[in-house]
Tab-separated table of C-alpha atoms in Angstrom:
chain	number	residue	atom	x	y	z
A	1	MET	CA	0.000	0.000	0.000
A	2	ARG	CA	1.227	3.479	-0.791
A	3	ARG	CA	1.188	5.682	2.302
A	4	PHE	CA	0.109	9.293	2.145
A	5	GLY	CA	0.940	10.133	5.736
A	6	ASN	CA	-1.121	12.318	8.050
A	7	LEU	CA	-3.470	14.555	6.085
A	8	PHE	CA	-2.581	17.579	8.151
A	9	LYS	CA	0.863	17.577	6.545
A	10	THR	CA	-0.541	17.775	3.027
A	11	CYS	CA	-3.018	20.461	4.031
A	12	LEU	CA	-0.175	22.552	5.405
A	13	ALA	CA	1.950	21.969	2.326
A	14	ILE	CA	0.112	24.789	0.552
A	15	VAL	CA	1.124	27.244	3.261
A	16	LEU	CA	4.797	26.454	3.780
A	17	CYS	CA	6.399	28.805	6.230
A	18	MET	CA	8.817	31.267	4.668
A	19	ALA	CA	12.357	29.991	4.274
A	20	ILE	CA	14.099	33.311	3.696
A	21	LEU	CA	15.221	33.823	7.300
A	22	SER	CA	14.044	30.631	8.965
A	23	GLY	CA	15.842	27.314	9.059
A	24	CYS	CA	13.080	25.421	7.248
A	25	GLY	CA	14.337	26.095	3.763
A	26	ALA	CA	17.904	24.963	4.259
A	27	LYS	CA	20.099	22.494	6.086
A	28	PRO	CA	19.716	23.292	9.807
A	29	ALA	CA	22.173	25.947	10.857
A	30	ALA	CA	24.160	25.776	14.057
A	31	ASP	CA	21.855	28.145	15.909
A	32	THR	CA	22.035	27.264	19.575
A	33	THR	CA	19.919	30.098	20.921
A	34	PRO	CA	17.772	28.542	23.667
A	35	ALA	CA	14.068	28.706	22.903
A	36	PRO	CA	11.512	29.666	25.525
A	37	GLU	CA	10.310	26.759	27.609
A	38	ALA	CA	6.888	25.587	26.491
A	39	GLU	CA	4.471	22.800	27.252
A	40	SER	CA	6.201	19.539	26.325
A	41	GLU	CA	4.675	17.424	23.566
A	42	THR	CA	4.875	14.409	25.827
A	43	GLU	CA	3.217	16.009	28.831
A	44	THR	CA	-0.474	15.438	29.287
A	45	VAL	CA	-2.242	18.777	28.980
A	46	THR	CA	-5.495	18.512	30.932
A	47	GLU	CA	-8.538	20.707	30.728
A	48	VAL	CA	-7.195	23.127	28.150
A	49	THR	CA	-9.903	25.755	27.878
A	50	GLU	CA	-10.897	28.278	25.245
A	51	GLU	CA	-9.317	30.885	27.486
A	52	ASP	CA	-5.995	29.000	27.288
A	53	TRP	CA	-6.078	28.990	23.485
A	54	ASN	CA	-6.817	32.717	23.454
A	55	LYS	CA	-3.858	33.619	25.662
A	56	ILE	CA	-1.196	35.793	24.064
A	57	VAL	CA	1.990	34.018	22.941
A	58	ALA	CA	3.720	36.931	21.192
A	59	GLN	CA	3.280	40.592	20.329
A	60	PHE	CA	4.947	42.179	17.318
A	61	GLY	CA	4.219	45.857	16.904
A	62	ASN	CA	0.443	46.183	16.860
A	63	HIS	CA	0.002	42.467	16.084
A	64	THR	CA	-0.981	39.856	18.672
A	65	LEU	CA	-0.440	36.111	18.316
A	66	THR	CA	-2.670	33.844	20.377
A	67	CYS	CA	-1.860	30.299	21.376
A	68	ALA	CA	-4.364	29.051	18.767
A	69	GLY	CA	-2.698	31.084	16.047
A	70	PHE	CA	0.752	29.938	17.114
A	71	SER	CA	-0.235	26.318	16.411
A	72	TYR	CA	-0.567	27.097	12.703
A	73	PHE	CA	2.919	28.600	12.544
A	74	TYR	CA	4.472	25.778	14.557
A	75	TRP	CA	3.077	22.968	12.425
A	76	ALA	CA	3.737	24.933	9.220
A	77	SER	CA	7.381	25.135	10.300
A	78	TYR	CA	7.526	21.393	10.953
A	79	THR	CA	5.798	20.539	7.679
A	80	SER	CA	7.968	22.919	5.680
A	81	PHE	CA	11.041	21.180	7.054
A	82	LEU	CA	9.723	17.746	6.045
A	83	ASN	CA	8.698	18.912	2.585
A	84	TYR	CA	12.022	20.622	1.929
A	85	HIS	CA	14.211	17.712	3.010
A	86	GLY	CA	11.958	14.917	1.785
A	87	ALA	CA	13.432	11.487	2.448
A	88	ASP	CA	16.573	13.145	3.875
A	89	ALA	CA	14.586	14.519	6.825
A	90	LYS	CA	15.234	11.278	8.688
A	91	ASN	CA	18.950	12.128	8.586
A	92	TYR	CA	18.285	15.110	10.857
A	93	LEU	CA	15.574	13.903	13.218
A	94	ASP	CA	13.776	10.733	14.261
A	95	LEU	CA	10.313	10.899	12.731
A	96	TYR	CA	8.869	8.507	15.314
A	97	THR	CA	10.084	10.188	18.507
A	98	PRO	CA	8.472	13.306	20.060
A	99	LEU	CA	10.404	16.428	19.156
A	100	ASP	CA	11.005	17.512	22.744
A	101	GLN	CA	12.920	14.261	23.305
A	102	GLN	CA	15.434	14.923	20.526
A	103	MET	CA	18.331	17.357	20.595
A	104	TYR	CA	18.862	19.730	17.692
A	105	SER	CA	22.024	21.040	19.367
A	106	GLU	CA	23.680	20.733	22.769
A	107	ASP	CA	21.104	22.942	24.489
A	108	LEU	CA	18.211	23.085	22.019
A	109	THR	CA	15.600	20.390	21.329
A	110	TRP	CA	13.913	20.004	17.977
A	111	GLU	CA	10.687	21.231	19.545
A	112	GLU	CA	12.463	24.412	20.634
A	113	TYR	CA	13.982	24.745	17.178
A	114	PHE	CA	10.542	24.714	15.554
A	115	ILE	CA	9.189	27.130	18.180
A	116	ASN	CA	11.952	29.596	17.296
A	117	ASP	CA	11.334	29.088	13.597
A	118	ALA	CA	7.582	29.599	14.011
A	119	LEU	CA	8.119	32.879	15.866
A	120	MET	CA	10.507	34.099	13.158
A	121	ALA	CA	7.940	33.194	10.498
A	122	TYR	CA	5.302	35.113	12.451
A	123	LYS	CA	7.454	38.261	12.482
A	124	GLN	CA	7.971	38.010	8.725
A	125	TYR	CA	4.262	37.346	8.256
A	126	CYS	CA	3.282	40.531	10.110
A	127	THR	CA	5.892	42.727	8.441
A	128	LEU	CA	5.070	41.655	4.902
A	129	ASN	CA	1.322	41.893	5.444
A	130	ASP	CA	1.784	45.457	6.719
A	131	LEU	CA	3.884	46.381	3.691
A	132	ALA	CA	1.389	44.782	1.314
A	133	ALA	CA	-1.526	46.601	2.948
A	134	ALA	CA	0.305	49.940	2.744
A	135	GLU	CA	0.788	49.445	-0.993
A	136	GLY	CA	-2.776	48.290	-1.615
A	137	PHE	CA	-1.516	44.869	-2.739
A	138	GLU	CA	-4.289	42.497	-3.841
A	139	LEU	CA	-4.321	38.724	-4.021
A	140	SER	CA	-4.398	36.959	-7.376
A	141	GLU	CA	-7.661	35.546	-8.678
A	142	ASP	CA	-6.366	32.010	-8.128
A	143	ALA	CA	-5.649	32.704	-4.453
A	144	GLN	CA	-9.015	34.362	-3.977
A	145	LYS	CA	-10.727	31.391	-5.614
A	146	THR	CA	-8.872	28.996	-3.318
A	147	LEU	CA	-10.038	30.952	-0.274
A	148	GLU	CA	-13.614	31.036	-1.545
A	149	ASN	CA	-13.602	27.269	-1.988
A	150	LEU	CA	-11.776	26.581	1.276
A	151	PRO	CA	-14.821	25.766	3.463
A	152	GLU	CA	-16.080	23.262	0.895
A	153	GLU	CA	-12.650	21.677	0.432
A	154	LEU	CA	-12.076	21.462	4.181
A	155	LEU	CA	-15.433	19.746	4.599
A	156	LYS	CA	-14.546	17.160	1.932
A	157	THR	CA	-11.222	16.460	3.634
A	158	ALA	CA	-12.800	16.263	7.086
A	159	GLN	CA	-15.458	13.806	5.908
A	160	ALA	CA	-12.888	11.695	4.082
A	161	MET	CA	-10.910	11.479	7.323
A	162	GLY	CA	-13.972	10.375	9.278
A	163	PHE	CA	-14.774	13.654	11.052
A	164	GLU	CA	-18.339	14.915	11.287
A	165	THR	CA	-17.389	18.600	11.154
A	166	VAL	CA	-14.551	20.750	9.846
A	167	GLU	CA	-14.001	22.088	13.364
A	168	GLU	CA	-13.359	18.573	14.684
A	169	TYR	CA	-10.872	17.962	11.878
A	170	LEU	CA	-8.988	21.230	12.448
A	171	GLN	CA	-8.885	20.789	16.217
A	172	ALA	CA	-7.623	17.219	15.906
A	173	ASN	CA	-4.665	18.567	13.942
A	174	TYR	CA	-4.032	22.006	15.440
A	175	GLY	CA	-5.556	21.910	18.903
A	176	GLY	CA	-8.802	23.034	20.490
A	177	GLY	CA	-8.306	26.669	19.481
A	178	ALA	CA	-8.556	25.983	15.754
A	179	THR	CA	-11.649	27.266	13.964
A	180	VAL	CA	-12.626	27.664	10.324
A	181	GLU	CA	-12.500	31.426	10.811
A	182	ASN	CA	-8.988	31.698	12.256
A	183	TYR	CA	-7.605	29.050	9.905
A	184	SER	CA	-9.065	30.898	6.897
A	185	ASP	CA	-7.618	34.174	8.150
A	186	TYR	CA	-4.223	32.558	8.630
A	187	LEU	CA	-4.297	31.085	5.131
A	188	LYS	CA	-5.404	34.352	3.528
A	189	HIS	CA	-2.516	36.288	5.011
A	190	HIS	CA	-0.047	33.546	4.141
A	191	PHE	CA	-1.134	33.849	0.514
A	192	ILE	CA	-0.501	37.583	0.741
A	193	VAL	CA	2.982	36.893	2.109
A	194	GLN	CA	3.772	34.440	-0.678
A	195	GLU	CA	2.534	36.603	-3.528
A	196	TYR	CA	3.876	39.884	-2.171
A	197	THR	CA	7.273	38.267	-1.556
A	198	ALA	CA	7.354	37.009	-5.142
A	199	ALA	CA	6.520	40.497	-6.410
A	200	LEU	CA	9.280	42.040	-4.303
A	201	GLN	CA	11.882	39.551	-5.481
A	202	GLU	CA	10.952	40.107	-9.111
A	203	SER	CA	11.671	43.810	-8.635
A	204	PHE	CA	15.382	43.167	-8.042
A	205	ASP	CA	17.536	43.497	-11.154
A	206	PHE	CA	21.191	42.552	-11.656
A	207	SER	CA	23.567	42.930	-14.590
A	208	ASP	CA	25.405	39.963	-16.108
A	209	GLU	CA	28.622	41.356	-14.647
A	210	GLU	CA	27.140	41.524	-11.150
A	211	ILE	CA	25.854	37.947	-11.420
A	212	GLU	CA	29.234	36.603	-12.523
A	213	LYS	CA	31.036	38.516	-9.790
A	214	TYR	CA	28.690	37.101	-7.122
A	215	TYR	CA	29.224	33.563	-8.420
A	216	ASP	CA	33.001	33.963	-8.441
A	217	GLU	CA	32.947	35.245	-4.855
A	218	HIS	CA	31.036	32.134	-3.779
A	219	ALA	CA	32.509	29.690	-6.314
A	220	ALA	CA	33.762	27.173	-3.759
A	221	GLU	CA	30.345	26.872	-2.147
A	222	TYR	CA	28.571	26.615	-5.498
A	223	GLU	CA	30.932	23.938	-6.794
A	224	GLU	CA	30.578	21.977	-3.564
A	225	ASN	CA	26.841	21.883	-4.220
A	226	GLY	CA	27.235	20.855	-7.850
A	227	VAL	CA	26.521	24.275	-9.404
A	228	THR	CA	29.375	24.770	-11.858
A	229	LYS	CA	29.927	27.257	-14.668
A	230	GLU	CA	28.626	24.929	-17.323
A	231	ASP	CA	26.008	25.771	-19.901
A	232	VAL	CA	23.421	23.432	-18.439
A	233	LYS	CA	20.016	24.672	-19.466
A	234	MET	CA	16.944	24.131	-17.351
A	235	ALA	CA	13.761	22.396	-18.396
A	236	GLN	CA	10.193	23.648	-18.336
A	237	LEU	CA	7.335	21.242	-17.677
A	238	ARG	CA	3.675	21.140	-16.835
A	239	TYR	CA	1.898	18.374	-14.994
A	240	ILE	CA	-1.554	17.147	-14.080
A	241	MET	CA	-1.984	15.274	-10.820
A	242	ILE	CA	-4.568	13.620	-8.629
A	243	LEU	CA	-4.025	13.017	-4.903
A	244	PRO	CA	-5.728	10.479	-2.640
A	245	ALA	CA	-8.326	11.701	-0.156
A	246	ASP	CA	-6.632	9.673	2.606
A	247	ASP	CA	-4.102	6.851	3.009
A	248	SER	CA	-6.529	3.980	2.547
A	249	GLU	CA	-6.238	1.395	-0.207
A	250	GLU	CA	-9.686	2.444	-1.401
A	251	SER	CA	-8.510	6.011	-1.994
A	252	TYR	CA	-5.491	4.866	-3.977
A	253	ASN	CA	-7.624	2.507	-6.051
A	254	ALA	CA	-10.049	5.346	-6.743
A	255	ILE	CA	-7.376	7.749	-8.000
A	256	ASP	CA	-5.714	4.998	-10.057
A	257	THR	CA	-9.028	4.338	-11.789
A	258	ALA	CA	-9.609	8.044	-12.434
A	259	PHE	CA	-6.012	8.471	-13.607
A	260	ASN	CA	-6.294	5.663	-16.146
A	261	GLU	CA	-9.526	7.195	-17.470
A	262	MET	CA	-7.745	10.521	-17.817
A	263	LEU	CA	-4.851	8.900	-19.733
A	264	GLU	CA	-7.252	7.246	-22.152
A	265	ASP	CA	-8.870	10.627	-22.747
A	266	TRP	CA	-5.453	12.246	-23.313
A	267	GLU	CA	-4.592	9.709	-26.026
A	268	LEU	CA	-7.723	10.810	-27.893
A	269	TRP	CA	-7.170	14.527	-27.219
A	270	GLU	CA	-6.457	16.263	-30.531
A	271	ASP	CA	-4.531	19.329	-29.341
A	272	LYS	CA	-1.215	18.061	-27.963
A	273	SER	CA	0.305	21.562	-27.733
A	274	GLU	CA	1.140	23.194	-24.394
A	275	GLU	CA	-2.068	25.204	-24.605
A	276	GLY	CA	-3.954	22.020	-25.392
A	277	PHE	CA	-2.435	20.301	-22.345
A	278	MET	CA	-3.546	23.222	-20.170
A	279	ALA	CA	-7.063	23.031	-21.597
A	280	PHE	CA	-7.063	19.282	-20.982
A	281	GLY	CA	-6.049	19.845	-17.376
A	282	GLU	CA	-8.817	22.398	-16.948
A	283	LYS	CA	-11.333	19.870	-18.235
A	284	TRP	CA	-10.220	17.224	-15.759
A	285	SER	CA	-10.102	19.682	-12.859
A	286	GLU	CA	-13.844	19.110	-12.590
A	287	LYS	CA	-13.084	15.499	-11.659
A	288	GLY	CA	-10.624	16.218	-8.871
A	289	PHE	CA	-7.419	16.730	-10.865
A	290	ALA	CA	-5.097	19.717	-10.512
A	291	GLN	CA	-2.362	21.090	-12.767
A	292	ASP	CA	0.813	23.062	-12.152
A	293	TYR	CA	3.915	24.432	-13.867
A	294	LEU	CA	7.635	23.832	-13.354
A	295	ASP	CA	9.332	26.897	-14.781
A	296	ALA	CA	13.004	26.127	-14.169
A	297	VAL	CA	14.052	22.555	-13.403
A	298	ALA	CA	17.771	21.793	-13.298
A	299	PRO	CA	19.453	18.400	-12.974
A	300	GLY	CA	19.431	17.222	-9.381
A	301	THR	CA	16.818	19.714	-8.187
A	302	VAL	CA	13.953	17.211	-8.296
A	303	TYR	CA	14.964	14.495	-5.857
A	304	PHE	CA	14.145	11.428	-7.920
A	305	SER	CA	16.803	9.942	-10.174
A	306	PHE	CA	14.210	8.617	-12.608
A	307	PHE	CA	12.988	12.199	-13.146
A	308	ASP	CA	16.441	13.404	-14.237
A	309	ASP	CA	16.904	10.342	-16.432
A	310	TRP	CA	13.767	11.179	-18.385
A	311	VAL	CA	14.105	14.967	-18.496
A	312	PHE	CA	17.848	15.387	-19.042
A	313	HIS	CA	19.505	12.108	-19.929
A	314	GLU	CA	17.244	10.991	-22.747
A	315	PRO	CA	16.390	12.858	-25.953
A	316	ARG	CA	13.300	14.959	-25.318
A	317	VAL	CA	11.152	16.997	-27.648
A	318	ALA	CA	8.338	19.419	-26.861
A	319	GLY	CA	5.130	17.540	-26.195
A	320	ASP	CA	6.688	14.405	-24.712
A	321	THR	CA	4.724	13.074	-21.754
A	322	ARG	CA	5.331	10.581	-19.009
A	323	THR	CA	3.322	9.284	-16.072
A	324	TRP	CA	4.556	8.646	-12.564
A	325	VAL	CA	2.584	6.814	-9.909
A	326	MET	CA	4.024	7.741	-6.534
A	327	GLN	CA	3.245	7.637	-2.857
A	328	SER	CA	1.867	11.161	-2.955
A	329	GLY	CA	-0.379	10.616	-5.962
A	330	ASP	CA	-0.553	10.020	-9.733
A	331	TYR	CA	1.134	12.474	-12.135
A	332	LEU	CA	1.175	13.136	-15.884
A	333	PHE	CA	4.175	15.295	-16.912
A	334	TYR	CA	4.346	17.301	-20.135
A	335	TYR	CA	7.754	18.405	-21.447
A	336	ILE	CA	7.739	21.979	-22.811
A	337	GLY	CA	11.406	22.550	-23.582
A	338	GLN	CA	14.506	24.289	-22.276
A	339	ARG	CA	14.935	27.763	-20.844
A	340	ASP	CA	17.439	30.097	-22.451
A	341	GLU	CA	19.166	30.982	-19.175
A	342	VAL	CA	21.743	28.456	-17.966
A	343	TYR	CA	21.501	26.897	-14.530
A	344	TRP	CA	24.435	28.569	-12.772
A	345	ARG	CA	23.274	32.054	-13.755
A	346	SER	CA	19.710	31.331	-12.721
A	347	GLN	CA	20.797	29.935	-9.351
A	348	THR	CA	23.129	32.857	-8.748
A	349	ARG	CA	20.424	35.356	-9.653
A	350	TYR	CA	18.065	33.579	-7.251
A	351	ASP	CA	20.611	33.761	-4.427
A	352	MET	CA	21.205	37.456	-5.070
A	353	CYS	CA	17.463	38.131	-4.932
A	354	ARG	CA	17.277	36.178	-1.685
A	355	ASP	CA	20.110	38.174	-0.153
A	356	SER	CA	18.598	41.481	-1.243
A	357	PHE	CA	15.186	40.488	0.029
A	358	THR	CA	16.611	39.284	3.354
A	359	ALA	CA	18.453	42.561	3.914
A	360	PHE	CA	15.316	44.530	3.045
A	361	LEU	CA	13.095	42.449	5.329
A	362	LEU	CA	15.493	42.595	8.277
A	363	ASP	CA	15.584	46.358	7.963
A	364	GLN	CA	11.782	46.550	7.916
A	365	MET	CA	11.428	44.156	10.867
A	366	SER	CA	13.821	46.196	12.995
A	367	ALA	CA	11.184	48.926	13.320
A	368	TYR	CA	8.876	46.632	15.354
A	369	ASN	CA	8.910	45.867	19.064
A	370	PHE	CA	8.700	42.143	19.854
A	371	SER	CA	7.786	40.354	23.067
A	372	ILE	CA	6.908	36.731	23.842
A	373	HIS	CA	4.973	34.943	26.579
A	374	PRO	CA	6.378	31.394	26.415
A	375	GLU	CA	4.365	30.201	29.398
A	376	ASN	CA	1.238	30.384	27.202
A	377	ILE	CA	2.503	28.082	24.440
A	378	ILE	CA	0.707	24.754	24.086
A	379	ILE	CA	2.010	22.208	21.573
A	380	SER	CA	-0.943	20.049	20.592
A	381	GLN	CA	0.257	17.188	18.426
A	382	ALA	CA	-1.822	15.556	15.722
A	383	GLU	CA	-3.161	12.095	16.396
A	384	ASP	CA	-0.728	9.308	15.423
A	385	LEU	CA	1.925	11.889	14.507
A	386	TYR	CA	4.779	9.649	15.623
A	387	SER	CA	3.288	6.309	14.626
A	388	ASP	CA	2.474	6.716	10.917
A	389	PRO	CA	5.236	5.698	8.515
A	390	ILE	CA	6.019	8.962	6.733
A	391	MET	CA	8.692	10.543	4.624
A	392	GLU	CA	9.987	7.295	3.145
A	393	GLU	CA	11.448	7.890	-0.291
A	394	GLU	CA	8.802	7.790	-2.977
A	395	VAL	CA	9.709	5.157	-5.513
A	396	ALA	CA	8.081	5.247	-8.917
A	397	SER	CA	6.033	2.211	-9.716
A	398	GLY	CA	4.055	1.327	-12.749
A	399	SER	CA	5.371	4.375	-14.588
A	400	SER	CA	5.137	4.558	-18.346
A	401	ASP	CA	6.272	6.882	-21.106
A	402	LEU	CA	3.322	7.654	-23.350
A	403	ASN	CA	5.746	8.418	-26.188
A	404	GLY	CA	7.727	5.262	-25.692
A	405	GLY	CA	10.911	7.210	-24.950
């Protein structure tokens, strides 16, 4: 049986905590700053009341973070870490042992690490939302549509997981303070952070000379990570996917059946262009499928060897497709072609944007006063968090190349 893991992890995957300043988006740094002491994950918290969930955990400028709100940031931090490291996450922490029983450093547990990371994410969250509001920044239509459909989608997920109400589902995963209202508010402002951050980073511009100089100054680090001054061009792909409602065999059988029906329809689909593939994906979105775009994929950046073999090590032409059936779901990939910009320049440009954005954000954050109330933190773990087999490497099975290549 393919395992999908706890559903709360996949729900949080769409709201990954920011990795610009936090440790979630990179190999854990040697930060040994002690975190505030909080309720242990292994302690039995009795009679936690609504008043407890509404207690203030942190204040940042005019913003107030309650214990209920903190839960979203904490579990987003944890989930972001797992999603970023994938199968390698088990090299850093034991996925079956409570986080407060594992040491991140000599004087910092993994629970404390994620508490620190969550609080950093919260400060970024507040700062960027303030900046976006001051500029009159508006969410994209796609984000607004997602928020409009959120109650319905949450209800489907809750029912699939055996909960009678959305509130029961949210509270089972995030604690008794979780409600549809505060979760929706959290998600809305995370979308603002994501889209406003992307807009800010796109505003940075660097000359070819500046990019080459930055690379040369960090050449040893780049080469150590396999980014060399070679003219390796990146690939562009689109894909259509369907994910299981839960980790039951019935759910996997259901998506396999739907996926095979979709593939049969694709073989008969007349327009095999990129636009035709997008239209095909839109058609099948009504049956539970979703589509997405990979704008710049370089060798080694998608952590499955079979992906690189197909995309880079075999002759590819625009319009080639391939299916992959994995633990997370069933995927149909569509090869668009190569980008003009080579990998090392693209990666260097990305790093320069990150550095510029980090410096800008730190400067903006310095204008706020920050205080915490660690005694009010409650870590409410999801049911079976440390008993489900998760994060094992996804191995392709039953994959096929529709073009025979």
